[in-house]
XYZ file of N, CA and C in Angstrom:
717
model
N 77.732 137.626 110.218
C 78.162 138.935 109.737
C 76.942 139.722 109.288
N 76.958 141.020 109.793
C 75.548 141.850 109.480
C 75.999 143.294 108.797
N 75.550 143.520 107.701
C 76.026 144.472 106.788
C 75.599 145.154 107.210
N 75.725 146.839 106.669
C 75.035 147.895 107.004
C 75.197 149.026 105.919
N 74.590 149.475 105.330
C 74.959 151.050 104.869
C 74.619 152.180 105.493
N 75.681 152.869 105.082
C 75.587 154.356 105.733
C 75.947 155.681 104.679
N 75.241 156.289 104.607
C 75.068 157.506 103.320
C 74.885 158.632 103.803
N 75.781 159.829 103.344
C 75.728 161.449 103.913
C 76.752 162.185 103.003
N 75.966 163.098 102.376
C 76.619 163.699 101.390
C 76.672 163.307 99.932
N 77.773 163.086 99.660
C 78.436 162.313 98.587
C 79.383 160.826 98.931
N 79.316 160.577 99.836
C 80.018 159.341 99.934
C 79.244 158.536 100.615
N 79.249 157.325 100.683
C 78.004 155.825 101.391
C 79.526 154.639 101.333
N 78.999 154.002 102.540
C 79.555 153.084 103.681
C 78.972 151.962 103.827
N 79.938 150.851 103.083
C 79.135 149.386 103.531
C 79.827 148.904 104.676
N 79.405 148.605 105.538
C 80.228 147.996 106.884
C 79.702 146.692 107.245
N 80.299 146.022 108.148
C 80.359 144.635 109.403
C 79.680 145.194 110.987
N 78.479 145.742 110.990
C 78.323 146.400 112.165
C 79.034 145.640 113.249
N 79.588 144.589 113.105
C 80.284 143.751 114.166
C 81.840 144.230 114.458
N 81.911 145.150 113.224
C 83.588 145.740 113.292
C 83.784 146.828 113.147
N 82.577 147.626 112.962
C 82.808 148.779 112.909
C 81.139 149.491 113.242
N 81.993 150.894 113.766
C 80.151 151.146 114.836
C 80.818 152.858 114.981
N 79.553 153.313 115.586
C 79.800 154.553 116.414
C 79.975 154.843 117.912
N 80.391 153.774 118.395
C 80.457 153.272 119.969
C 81.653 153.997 120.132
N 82.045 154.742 121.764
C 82.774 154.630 122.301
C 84.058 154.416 121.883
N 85.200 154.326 122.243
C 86.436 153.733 121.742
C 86.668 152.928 120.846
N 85.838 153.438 119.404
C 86.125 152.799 118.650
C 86.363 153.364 117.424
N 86.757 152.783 116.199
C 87.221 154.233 115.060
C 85.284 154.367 114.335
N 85.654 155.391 113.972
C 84.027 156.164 114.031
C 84.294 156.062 112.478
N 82.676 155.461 111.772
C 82.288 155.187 110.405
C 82.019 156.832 109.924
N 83.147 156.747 108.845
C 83.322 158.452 108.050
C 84.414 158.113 106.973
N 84.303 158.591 106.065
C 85.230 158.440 105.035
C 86.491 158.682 105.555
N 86.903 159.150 105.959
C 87.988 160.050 106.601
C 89.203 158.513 107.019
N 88.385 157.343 107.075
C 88.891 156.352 108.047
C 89.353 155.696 106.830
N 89.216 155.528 105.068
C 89.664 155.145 104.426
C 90.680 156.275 103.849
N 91.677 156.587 104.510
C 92.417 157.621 103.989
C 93.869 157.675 104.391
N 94.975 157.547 103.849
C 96.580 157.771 104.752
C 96.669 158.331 105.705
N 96.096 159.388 105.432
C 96.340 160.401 106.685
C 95.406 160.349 108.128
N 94.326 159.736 108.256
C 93.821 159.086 109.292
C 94.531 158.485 110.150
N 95.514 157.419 109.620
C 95.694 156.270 110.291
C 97.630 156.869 110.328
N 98.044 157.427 109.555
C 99.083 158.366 109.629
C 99.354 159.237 111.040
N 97.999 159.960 110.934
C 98.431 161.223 112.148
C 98.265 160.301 113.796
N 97.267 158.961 113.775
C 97.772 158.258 114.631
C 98.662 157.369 114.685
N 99.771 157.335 114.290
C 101.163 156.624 113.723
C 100.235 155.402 114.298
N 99.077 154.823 113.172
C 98.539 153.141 113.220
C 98.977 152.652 111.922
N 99.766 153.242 111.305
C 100.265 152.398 109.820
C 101.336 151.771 110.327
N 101.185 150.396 110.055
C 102.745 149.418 110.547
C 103.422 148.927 109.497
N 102.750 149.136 108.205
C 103.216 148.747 106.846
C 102.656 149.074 105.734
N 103.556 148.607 104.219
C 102.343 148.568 102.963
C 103.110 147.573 102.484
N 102.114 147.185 101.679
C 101.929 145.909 100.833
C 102.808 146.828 99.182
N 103.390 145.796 98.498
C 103.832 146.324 97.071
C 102.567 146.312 95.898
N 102.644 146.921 95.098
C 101.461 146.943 94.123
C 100.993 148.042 93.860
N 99.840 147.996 92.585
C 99.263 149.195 92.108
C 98.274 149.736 93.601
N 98.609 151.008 94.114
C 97.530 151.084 94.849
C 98.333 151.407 96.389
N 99.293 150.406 96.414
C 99.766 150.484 97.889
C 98.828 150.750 99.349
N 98.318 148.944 99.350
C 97.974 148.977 100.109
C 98.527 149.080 101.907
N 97.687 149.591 102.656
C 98.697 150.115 104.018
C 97.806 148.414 105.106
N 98.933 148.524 105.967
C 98.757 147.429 107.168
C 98.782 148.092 108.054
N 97.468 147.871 109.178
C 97.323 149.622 109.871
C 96.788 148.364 111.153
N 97.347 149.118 112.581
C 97.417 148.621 113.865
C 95.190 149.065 114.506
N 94.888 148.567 113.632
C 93.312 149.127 114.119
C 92.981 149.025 115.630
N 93.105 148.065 116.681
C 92.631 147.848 117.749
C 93.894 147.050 118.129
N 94.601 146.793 119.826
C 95.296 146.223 119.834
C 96.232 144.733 119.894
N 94.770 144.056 119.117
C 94.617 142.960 118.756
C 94.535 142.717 117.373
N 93.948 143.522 116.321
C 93.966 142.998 115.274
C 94.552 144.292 114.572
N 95.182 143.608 112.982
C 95.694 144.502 112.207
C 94.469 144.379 110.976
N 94.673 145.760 110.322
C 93.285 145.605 108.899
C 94.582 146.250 107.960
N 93.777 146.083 106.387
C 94.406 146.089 105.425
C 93.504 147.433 105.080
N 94.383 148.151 104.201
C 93.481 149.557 103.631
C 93.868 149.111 102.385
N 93.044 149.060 101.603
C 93.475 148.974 99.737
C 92.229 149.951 98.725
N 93.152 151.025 98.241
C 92.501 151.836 97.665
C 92.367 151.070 96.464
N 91.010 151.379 95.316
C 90.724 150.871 93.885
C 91.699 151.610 93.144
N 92.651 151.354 92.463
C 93.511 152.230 91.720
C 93.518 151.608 90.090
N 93.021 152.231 88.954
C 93.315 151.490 87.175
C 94.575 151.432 87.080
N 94.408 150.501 86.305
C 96.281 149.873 85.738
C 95.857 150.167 84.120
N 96.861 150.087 83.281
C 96.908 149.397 82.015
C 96.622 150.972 81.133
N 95.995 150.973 80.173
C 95.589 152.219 79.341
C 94.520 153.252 79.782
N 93.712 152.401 81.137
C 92.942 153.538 81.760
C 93.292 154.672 82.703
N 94.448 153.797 83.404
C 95.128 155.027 84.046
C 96.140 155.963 83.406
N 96.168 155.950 82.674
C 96.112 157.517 81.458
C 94.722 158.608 81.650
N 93.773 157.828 81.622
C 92.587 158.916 82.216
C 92.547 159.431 83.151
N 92.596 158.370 84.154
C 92.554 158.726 85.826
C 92.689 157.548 86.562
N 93.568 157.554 87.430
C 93.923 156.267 87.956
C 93.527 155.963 89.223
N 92.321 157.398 89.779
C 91.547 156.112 90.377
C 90.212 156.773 90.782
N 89.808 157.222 89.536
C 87.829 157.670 89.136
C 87.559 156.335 88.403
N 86.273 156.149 88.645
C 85.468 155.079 87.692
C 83.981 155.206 87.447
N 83.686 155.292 86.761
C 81.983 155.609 86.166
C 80.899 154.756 87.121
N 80.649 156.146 87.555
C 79.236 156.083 88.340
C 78.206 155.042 87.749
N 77.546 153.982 88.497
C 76.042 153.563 87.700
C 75.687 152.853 88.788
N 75.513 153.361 89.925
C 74.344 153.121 91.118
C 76.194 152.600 91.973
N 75.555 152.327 93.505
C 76.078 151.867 94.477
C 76.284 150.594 94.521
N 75.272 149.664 94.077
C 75.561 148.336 94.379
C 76.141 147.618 93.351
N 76.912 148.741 92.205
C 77.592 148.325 90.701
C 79.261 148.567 91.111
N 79.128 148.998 92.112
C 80.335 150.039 92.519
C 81.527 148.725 92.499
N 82.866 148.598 92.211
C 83.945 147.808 92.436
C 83.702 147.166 94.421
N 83.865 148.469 94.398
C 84.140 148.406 96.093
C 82.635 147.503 97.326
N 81.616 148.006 96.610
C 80.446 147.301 97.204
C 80.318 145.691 96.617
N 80.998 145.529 95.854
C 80.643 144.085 94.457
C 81.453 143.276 95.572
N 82.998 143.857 95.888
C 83.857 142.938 96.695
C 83.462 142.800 97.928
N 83.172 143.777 98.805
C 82.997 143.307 99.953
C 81.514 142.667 100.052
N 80.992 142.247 99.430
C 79.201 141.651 99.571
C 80.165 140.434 99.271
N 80.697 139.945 98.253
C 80.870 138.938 97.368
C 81.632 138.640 98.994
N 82.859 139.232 99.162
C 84.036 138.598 100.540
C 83.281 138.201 101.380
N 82.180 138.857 102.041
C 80.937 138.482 103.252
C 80.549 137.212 102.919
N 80.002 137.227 101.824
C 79.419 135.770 101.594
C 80.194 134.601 101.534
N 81.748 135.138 100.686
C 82.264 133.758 101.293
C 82.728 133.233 102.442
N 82.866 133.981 103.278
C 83.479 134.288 104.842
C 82.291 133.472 105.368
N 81.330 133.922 105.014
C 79.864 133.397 105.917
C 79.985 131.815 105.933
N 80.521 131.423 104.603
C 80.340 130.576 104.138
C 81.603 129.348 105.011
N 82.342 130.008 105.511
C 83.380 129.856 105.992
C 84.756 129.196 105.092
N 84.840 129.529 104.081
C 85.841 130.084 103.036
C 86.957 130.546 103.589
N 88.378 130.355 103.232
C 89.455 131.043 103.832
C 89.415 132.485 102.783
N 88.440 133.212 103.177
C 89.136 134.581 102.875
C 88.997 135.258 103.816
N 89.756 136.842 104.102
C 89.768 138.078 104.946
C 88.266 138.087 105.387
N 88.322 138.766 106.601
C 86.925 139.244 107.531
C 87.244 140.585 106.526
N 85.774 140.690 106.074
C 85.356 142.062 105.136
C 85.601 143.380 106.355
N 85.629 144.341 106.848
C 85.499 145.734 107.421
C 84.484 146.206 107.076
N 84.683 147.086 106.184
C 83.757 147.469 105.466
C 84.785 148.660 104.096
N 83.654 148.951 102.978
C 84.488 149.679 102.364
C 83.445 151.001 101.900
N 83.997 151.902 101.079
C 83.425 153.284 101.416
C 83.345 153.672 99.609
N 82.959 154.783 99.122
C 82.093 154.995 97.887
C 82.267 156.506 98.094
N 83.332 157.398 97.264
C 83.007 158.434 97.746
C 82.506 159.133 95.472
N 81.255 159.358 95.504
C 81.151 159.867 94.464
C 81.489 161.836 94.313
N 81.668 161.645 92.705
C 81.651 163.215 92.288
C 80.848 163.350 90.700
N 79.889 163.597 90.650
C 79.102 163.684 89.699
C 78.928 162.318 89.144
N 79.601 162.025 88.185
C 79.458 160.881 87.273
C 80.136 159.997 87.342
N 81.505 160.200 87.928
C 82.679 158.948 88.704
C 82.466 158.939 90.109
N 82.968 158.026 90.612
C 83.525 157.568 92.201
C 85.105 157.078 92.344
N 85.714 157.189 93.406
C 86.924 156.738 93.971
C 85.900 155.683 95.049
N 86.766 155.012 95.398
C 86.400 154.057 96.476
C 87.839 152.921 97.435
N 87.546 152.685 98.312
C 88.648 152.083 98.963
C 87.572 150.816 99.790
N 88.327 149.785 100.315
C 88.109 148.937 100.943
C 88.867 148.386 102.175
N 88.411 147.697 103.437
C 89.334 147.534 104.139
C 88.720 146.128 105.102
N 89.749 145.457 105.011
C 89.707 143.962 105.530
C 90.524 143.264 106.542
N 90.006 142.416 107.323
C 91.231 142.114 108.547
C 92.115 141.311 107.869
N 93.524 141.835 108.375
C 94.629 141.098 107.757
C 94.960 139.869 108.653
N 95.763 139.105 107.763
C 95.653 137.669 108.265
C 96.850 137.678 108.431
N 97.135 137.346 109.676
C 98.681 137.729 110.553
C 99.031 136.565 110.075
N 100.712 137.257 109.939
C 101.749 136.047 109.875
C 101.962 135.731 108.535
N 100.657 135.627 107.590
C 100.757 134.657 106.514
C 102.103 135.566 105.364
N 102.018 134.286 104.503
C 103.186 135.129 103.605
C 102.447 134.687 102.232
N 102.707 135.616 101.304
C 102.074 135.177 100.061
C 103.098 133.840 99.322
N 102.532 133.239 98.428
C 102.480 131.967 97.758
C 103.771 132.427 96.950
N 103.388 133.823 96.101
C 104.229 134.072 95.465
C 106.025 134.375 96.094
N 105.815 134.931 97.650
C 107.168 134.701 97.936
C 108.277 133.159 98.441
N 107.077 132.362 98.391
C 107.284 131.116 98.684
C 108.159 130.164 97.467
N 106.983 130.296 96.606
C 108.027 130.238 95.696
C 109.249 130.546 94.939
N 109.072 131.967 95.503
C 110.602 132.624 94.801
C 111.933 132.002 95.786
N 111.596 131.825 97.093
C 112.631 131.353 98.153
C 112.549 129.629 97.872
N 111.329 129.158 96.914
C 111.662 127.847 96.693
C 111.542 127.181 98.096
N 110.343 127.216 98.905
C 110.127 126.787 99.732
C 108.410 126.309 99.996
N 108.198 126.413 98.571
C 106.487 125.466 98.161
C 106.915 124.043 98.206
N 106.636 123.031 98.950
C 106.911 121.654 99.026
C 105.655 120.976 98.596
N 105.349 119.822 98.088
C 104.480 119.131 97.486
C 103.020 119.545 98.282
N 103.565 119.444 99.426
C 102.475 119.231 100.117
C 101.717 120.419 100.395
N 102.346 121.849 100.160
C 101.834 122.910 100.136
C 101.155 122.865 99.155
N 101.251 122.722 97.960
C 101.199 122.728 96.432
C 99.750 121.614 96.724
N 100.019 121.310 97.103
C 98.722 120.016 97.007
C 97.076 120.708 97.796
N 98.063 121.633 98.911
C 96.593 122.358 99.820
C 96.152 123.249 99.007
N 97.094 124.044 97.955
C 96.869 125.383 97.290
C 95.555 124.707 96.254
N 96.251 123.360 95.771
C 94.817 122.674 94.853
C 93.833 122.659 95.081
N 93.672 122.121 96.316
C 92.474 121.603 97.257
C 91.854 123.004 97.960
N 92.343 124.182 97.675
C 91.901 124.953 98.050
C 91.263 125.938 97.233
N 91.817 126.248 95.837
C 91.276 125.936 94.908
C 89.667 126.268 94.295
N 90.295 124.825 94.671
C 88.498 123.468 94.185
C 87.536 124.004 95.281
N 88.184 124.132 96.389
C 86.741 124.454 97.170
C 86.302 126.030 96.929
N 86.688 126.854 96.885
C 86.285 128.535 96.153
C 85.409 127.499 94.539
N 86.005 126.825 93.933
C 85.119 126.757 92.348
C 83.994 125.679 92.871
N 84.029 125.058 93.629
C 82.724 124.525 93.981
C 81.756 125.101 94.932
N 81.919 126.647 94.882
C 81.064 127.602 95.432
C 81.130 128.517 94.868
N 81.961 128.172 93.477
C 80.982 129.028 92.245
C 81.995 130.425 91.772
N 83.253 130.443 92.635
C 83.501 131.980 92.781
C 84.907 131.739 91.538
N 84.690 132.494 90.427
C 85.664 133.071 89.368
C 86.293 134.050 89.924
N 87.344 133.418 90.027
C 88.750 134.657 90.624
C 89.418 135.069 89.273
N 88.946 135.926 88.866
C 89.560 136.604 87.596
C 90.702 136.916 87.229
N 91.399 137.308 88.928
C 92.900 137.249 88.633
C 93.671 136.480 89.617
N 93.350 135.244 89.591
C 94.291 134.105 90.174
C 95.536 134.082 90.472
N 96.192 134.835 91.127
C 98.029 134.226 90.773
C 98.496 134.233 92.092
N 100.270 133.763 92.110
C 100.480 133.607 93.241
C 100.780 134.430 94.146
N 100.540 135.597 93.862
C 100.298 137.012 94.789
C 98.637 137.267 95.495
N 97.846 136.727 95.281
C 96.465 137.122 95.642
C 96.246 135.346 96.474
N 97.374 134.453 96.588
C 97.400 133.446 97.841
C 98.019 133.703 98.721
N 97.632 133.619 99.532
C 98.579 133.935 100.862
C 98.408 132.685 102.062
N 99.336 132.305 102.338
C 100.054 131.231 103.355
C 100.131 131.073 104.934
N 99.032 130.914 105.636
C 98.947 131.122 106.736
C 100.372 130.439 107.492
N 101.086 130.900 108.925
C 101.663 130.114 109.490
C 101.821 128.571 109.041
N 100.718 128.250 109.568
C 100.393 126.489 109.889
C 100.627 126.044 108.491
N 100.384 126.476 107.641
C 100.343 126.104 105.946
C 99.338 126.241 105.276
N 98.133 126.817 106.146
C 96.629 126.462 105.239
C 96.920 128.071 104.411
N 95.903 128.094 103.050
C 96.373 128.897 102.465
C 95.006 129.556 102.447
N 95.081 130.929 101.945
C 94.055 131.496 101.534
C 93.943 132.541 100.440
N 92.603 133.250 100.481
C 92.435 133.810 98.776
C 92.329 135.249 99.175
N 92.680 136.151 98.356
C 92.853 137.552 98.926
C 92.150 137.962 96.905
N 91.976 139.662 97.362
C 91.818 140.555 96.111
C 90.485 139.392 95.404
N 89.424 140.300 96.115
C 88.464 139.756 94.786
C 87.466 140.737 93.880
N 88.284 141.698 93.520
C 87.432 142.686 93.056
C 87.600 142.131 91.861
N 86.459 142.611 91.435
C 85.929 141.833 89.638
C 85.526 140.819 89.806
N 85.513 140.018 90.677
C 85.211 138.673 90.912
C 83.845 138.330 91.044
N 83.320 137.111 90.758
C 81.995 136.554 90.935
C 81.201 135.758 90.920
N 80.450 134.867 91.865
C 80.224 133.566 91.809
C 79.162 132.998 90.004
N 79.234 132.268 89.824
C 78.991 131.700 88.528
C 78.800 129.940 89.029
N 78.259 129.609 87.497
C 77.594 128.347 87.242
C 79.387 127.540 86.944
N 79.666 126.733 87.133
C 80.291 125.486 86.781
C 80.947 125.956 85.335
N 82.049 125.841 84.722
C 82.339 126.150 83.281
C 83.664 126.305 82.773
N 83.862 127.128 81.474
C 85.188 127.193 81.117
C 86.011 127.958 82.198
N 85.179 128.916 82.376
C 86.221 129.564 83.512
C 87.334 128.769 84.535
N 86.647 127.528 84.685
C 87.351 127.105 85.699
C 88.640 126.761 85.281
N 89.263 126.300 84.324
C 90.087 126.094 83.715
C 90.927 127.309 83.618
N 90.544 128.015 82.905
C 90.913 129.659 82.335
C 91.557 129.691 84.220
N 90.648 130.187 84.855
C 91.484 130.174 86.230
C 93.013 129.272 86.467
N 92.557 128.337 86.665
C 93.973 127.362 86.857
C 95.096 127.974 85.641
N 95.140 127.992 84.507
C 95.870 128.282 83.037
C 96.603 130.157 83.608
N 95.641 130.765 84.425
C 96.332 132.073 84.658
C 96.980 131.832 86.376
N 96.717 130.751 86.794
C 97.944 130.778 87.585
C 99.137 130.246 87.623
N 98.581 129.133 86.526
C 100.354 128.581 85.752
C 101.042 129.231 85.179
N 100.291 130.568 85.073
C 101.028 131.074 84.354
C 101.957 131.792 85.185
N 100.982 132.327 86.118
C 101.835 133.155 87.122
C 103.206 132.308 87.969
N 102.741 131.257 88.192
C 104.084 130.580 88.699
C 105.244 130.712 87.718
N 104.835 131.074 87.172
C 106.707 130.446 86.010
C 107.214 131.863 86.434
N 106.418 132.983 87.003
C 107.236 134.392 87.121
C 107.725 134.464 88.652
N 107.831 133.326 89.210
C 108.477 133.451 90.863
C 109.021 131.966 90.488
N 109.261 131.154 89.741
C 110.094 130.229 89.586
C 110.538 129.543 88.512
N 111.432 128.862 88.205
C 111.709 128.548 86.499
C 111.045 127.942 86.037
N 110.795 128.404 84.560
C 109.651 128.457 84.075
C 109.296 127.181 83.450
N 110.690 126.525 83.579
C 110.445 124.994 82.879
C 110.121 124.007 84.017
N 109.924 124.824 85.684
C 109.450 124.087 86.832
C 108.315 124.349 87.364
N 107.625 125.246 86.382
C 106.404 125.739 86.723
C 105.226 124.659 86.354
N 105.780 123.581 85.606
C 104.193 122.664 85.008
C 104.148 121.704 85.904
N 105.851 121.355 86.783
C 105.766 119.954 87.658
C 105.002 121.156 88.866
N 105.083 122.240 89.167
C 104.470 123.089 90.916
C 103.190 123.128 89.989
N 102.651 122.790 88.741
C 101.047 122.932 88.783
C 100.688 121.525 89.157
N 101.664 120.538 88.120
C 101.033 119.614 88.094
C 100.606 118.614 89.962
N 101.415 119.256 90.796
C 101.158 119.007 92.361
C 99.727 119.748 92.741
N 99.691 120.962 92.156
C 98.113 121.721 92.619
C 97.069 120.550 91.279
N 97.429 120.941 90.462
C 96.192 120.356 90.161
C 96.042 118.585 90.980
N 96.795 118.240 91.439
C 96.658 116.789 92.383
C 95.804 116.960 93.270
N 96.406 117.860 94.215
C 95.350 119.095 95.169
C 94.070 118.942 94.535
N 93.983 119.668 93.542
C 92.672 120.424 92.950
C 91.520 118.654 92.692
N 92.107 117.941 92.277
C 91.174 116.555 92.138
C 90.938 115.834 93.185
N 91.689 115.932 93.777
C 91.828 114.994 95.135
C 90.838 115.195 95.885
């Protein structure tokens, strides 16, 4: 995977020159391409995802589908603005932090998304920014798995083991839960949403991780069955 930036104006472009270019029949690197209405006026939106942000599932080439996910604040900041964030260089940016961090684990050959690339559009002292990643057909998130009660030991055991291998390459997933796993066909699972995220030394975190996804299980299944579906991942997770 070979990065690239691209800068004009007020907005700059980290890309996959392998997925995105100025060639011929292909979608042309411009802000314009992280936007609804791009992928709108060529009816290439085939879906959205639920969540802050609403991310879109867009028909890019007629082989692969990509994910568009705008940066949007939750909580008491989006009372300010829900989706400016304070300027302090490019490579501080939400949007540049994730897709460098996603590249590297991809490189690494990590089950996460093929990065796209994502875009930086500043205005004085804030930026908006969006990101966009190949979506991983088929899969279903963890969290609907469990709500249909169709996580079996043995899923529960890969989600562990899968895990362990992201923390033995260092990477603190800040917000762990069973919405940011997603479930390929075959069963192998993988890790989605890593903004804020960042590789680190060995530590408490690792724990703190596991503790915020137990937690999250008890909210897609009962909550007094949520310690036996950890206690199967953490089996996973040692094993």
């Amino acid at each position: 995977m070979r990065l690239a930036a691209l800068r004009q104006r007020n907005w700059l472009i980290l890309h996959d020159v392998d997925s995105l270019c100025d060639g011929p029949g292909t979608h042309q690197i411009d802000p314009d391409l992280f936007t609804r209405d791009y992928w709108r006026e060529r009816g290439l939106i085939v879906g959205e995802a639920p969540g802050r942000g609403s991310s879109l599932f867009l028909q890019a080439t007629p082989t692969e589908q990509w994910v568009l996910r705008p940066y949007c604040r939750g909580g008491m900041a989006a009372k300010l603005s829900e989706k400016r964030y304070l300027w302090t260089g490019a490579e501080r940016t939400r949007a540049f932090r994730e897709l460098r961090l996603t590249a590297t684990l991809f490189g690494q050959g990590l089950p996460v998304p093929r990065p796209v690339a994502s875009c930086v559009t500043r205005y004085g002292l804030t930026y908006e920014a969006a990101l966009i990643t190949v979506r991983i057909a088929g899969a279903k998130a963890f969290a609907e798995l469990l709500a249909d009660d169709l996580a079996d030991e043995a899923l529960l055991k890969r989600v562990g083991a899968m895990i362990y291998r992201f923390h033995q390459a260092g990477l603190d997933h800040v917000d762990l839960n069973a919405r940011n796993i997603l479930i390929y066909p075959s069963g192998a699972p993988w890790l989605i949403d890593l903004d804020r995220c960042r590789l680190r030394a060995a530590g408490k975190w690792q724990e703190k991780n596991l503790a915020r996804l137990e937690r999250s299980l008890g909210k897609f299944s009962a909550i007094s069955h949520s310690s036996e579906l950890m206690g199967s991942i953490r089996q996973g997770y040692c094993s």
